[in-house]
């Protein structure tokens, strides 16, 4: 028993399509005259007209339905790669899935092919010829009686109904298909309702029944909703595909099942059969009596699944006879996994990971051995067209993680690799995809610049604030993207660098040093250190910072973000406590200001002091109110204190900003809206949250909130204490040399952040083609940081999350993948335009930034901390401490490592994290980067206690298996923000 597999593809002989489908049909156009046999691959001799070139397949299952007078072939399933079944009530396709087949039906297929008709390379140009050749062979093999020939032919030529076709008659019924059924043709021949829509069909009965032909003259037709649906599925069918049609059904006139497997010499268009207009190459027919032990539907699904299997249909294209087809079925059965009969009541009883691992093991065991002999290698090299190992004769690209053993060899290679492509870096950015990426990155960069600018202002006593952050991001961002070896990296201030500046500032205060001057000397040493390290190609040692070290560092920054948010919120409650009364009479808190007003707008002064819920409005300018002249409010350099409702309102703003941004992040991988809309809302979650809660604060003017401090124009954050150019004098003569120590610690942070971001961006699966700047980019960043030191601007390094989001924004995903397949990368716009335009726009936002409450930025810090946990495996393993083993997830580090060893690995990481937190909280906080270096020998010593398989499961950078959702930027980046 067999199923008819049809693979649609458009052909020049088909009727003219509407403009909606024309571009897609052109992609599927097949030129029969250009087909040829590849002699190096062909295993059998064919006639000169036979095309045995392998094509991708589209498989279609049609079943015979209806009563005797109204019978028709109804499409019930299709395969592009996976099975899609018709959902009867909804008249639509179900979700793609791996076909689960009955083992008995596979045996039935084998038996049917042993006894049925098998026609290879049948010369035919329409369905009627195929039908008559098939029934003649059935009679010859005594599968049917001579009298059954007309009825079987008539059955084969019945109309075919597909999904979404109108089944209620009328003017639109079957308006876009040519009918090959006698009954359909005769019923429509004189139909005056559709003379301009139905193509003209002429019947020429020449030479008897076996010579009957259907000549179809093309007619143009108007587009419809069905055309649009057809265009959608045509996008998913690979170029050059051919159709396999499986026809199964029960009839009353046969006494026993009869089957036929037909391979046409050339694919021919059969628009009455296929769902989409592509040529049919294979036909499988199974007809039999009503009462039989065969399940026609299951047998049809089985042969359709076989034909959708890449290995089987390759053999089907080249097979000489039925024996080769039977051998292919045997191979399919050998590669299959059989599940025993049982009651599968829970999804956990069918572990996906184990089934996938078993399938991979079977497939790998079948792979041919690699060629090892020198002669065969030479033959392959010659056949590959080169002699240098490449198919195009080009040398393979240099591996940036391998040493050249030349001074500055890595930097030189980066320059030679990337700069010759400079023109294409500009031209590749002149498109709409880059414009969309620029808009996206503008808001992403703006939100982080605001957040870390505010944090930097707080940590450096406003010596370095939002003004310096925006200006440095704009200027040095453009400089970096003009000169970088990997311009897709996004640079900026990051959490670790701000925390290091905090530690350096505390050190300078405690030792009475000028903080900004010390930073100048630190910046100068950075260049020296970077040049020395790059001279000996020290960047290759970034591979020693494995996941073990990266997760400890990431967990440290994540926890510090959360702690910092908590401390900031507590400080708001300290400055603005929840009091029963907010009336100040003769309070001796210095300095004290008379409280005539809190806000002046439109000539009206509103007094925000309440006594017995009294609010007074005084017209005019500032002045004391006579009857409450004893009311005073404490104030310091940061603004008013003890304001009513401020603490509660700031709490609402902070948790509101966090909650909205976090749930938009979760929404990104939900099932609501379309994929593009979900991704847009999820990726813009932080800017959307900031904008909404700034608006909430703006609409609540009666509650005081501390705002972001932004100076007027292009002036420093604190003009009374500093200018734009930082002086180098006024320090002890030995201090410039002492600055080399913090410079080395700073370099460790820049080295680690930049190189990890570079490796993540340049992963092979991202499909980048122009190479990286692993060696030269860190040198360029240190030069930029030297200039930042002279102008009192924040330090810069590659921002991992922002870089990953930038690469994702310029990545074009496929829209033509098979249903059920994950979208794959079609192209990446490797260019220098988007980041440059993004930097230009940053400096124009300063006036609006003065409206942003600091509590909104606290919410962003909390979001950065919580969201970054999702990408840290350490936190996942921490949960397993309190979870019974039977509930552990089926992930590699659980399945391949004994539980106590997994917990030991986690405990070592927690201990190292605790040490780094202790150092960060001590007077030696500036030394915390040095502990990252100490993690490397610790990780090396762990190889004595853990096997290589265990370390590969625990310390590998590979993602967890079986995860369907696309990871967001925080899950892809091991270092947050």
PDB file of C-alpha atoms in Angstrom, residues 162 232 341 407 430 471 540 590 659 706 770 801:
ATOM      1  CA  UNK A 162      -7.390  21.229  -1.399  1.00  0.00           C
ATOM      2  CA  UNK A 232       2.857  31.950   1.333  1.00  0.00           C
ATOM      3  CA  UNK A 341       2.782  -0.014  22.966  1.00  0.00           C
ATOM      4  CA  UNK A 407      55.357  41.001  17.065  1.00  0.00           C
ATOM      5  CA  UNK A 430      22.874  51.744   2.660  1.00  0.00           C
ATOM      6  CA  UNK A 471      29.034  63.016  24.684  1.00  0.00           C
ATOM      7  CA  UNK A 540      44.663  34.416  22.363  1.00  0.00           C
ATOM      8  CA  UNK A 590      20.742  73.074  58.924  1.00  0.00           C
ATOM      9  CA  UNK A 659       7.915  44.960  35.980  1.00  0.00           C
ATOM     10  CA  UNK A 706      14.648  63.532  42.343  1.00  0.00           C
ATOM     11  CA  UNK A 770      34.292  39.624   7.109  1.00  0.00           C
ATOM     12  CA  UNK A 801      24.358  42.792  25.605  1.00  0.00           C
TER      13      UNK A 801
END
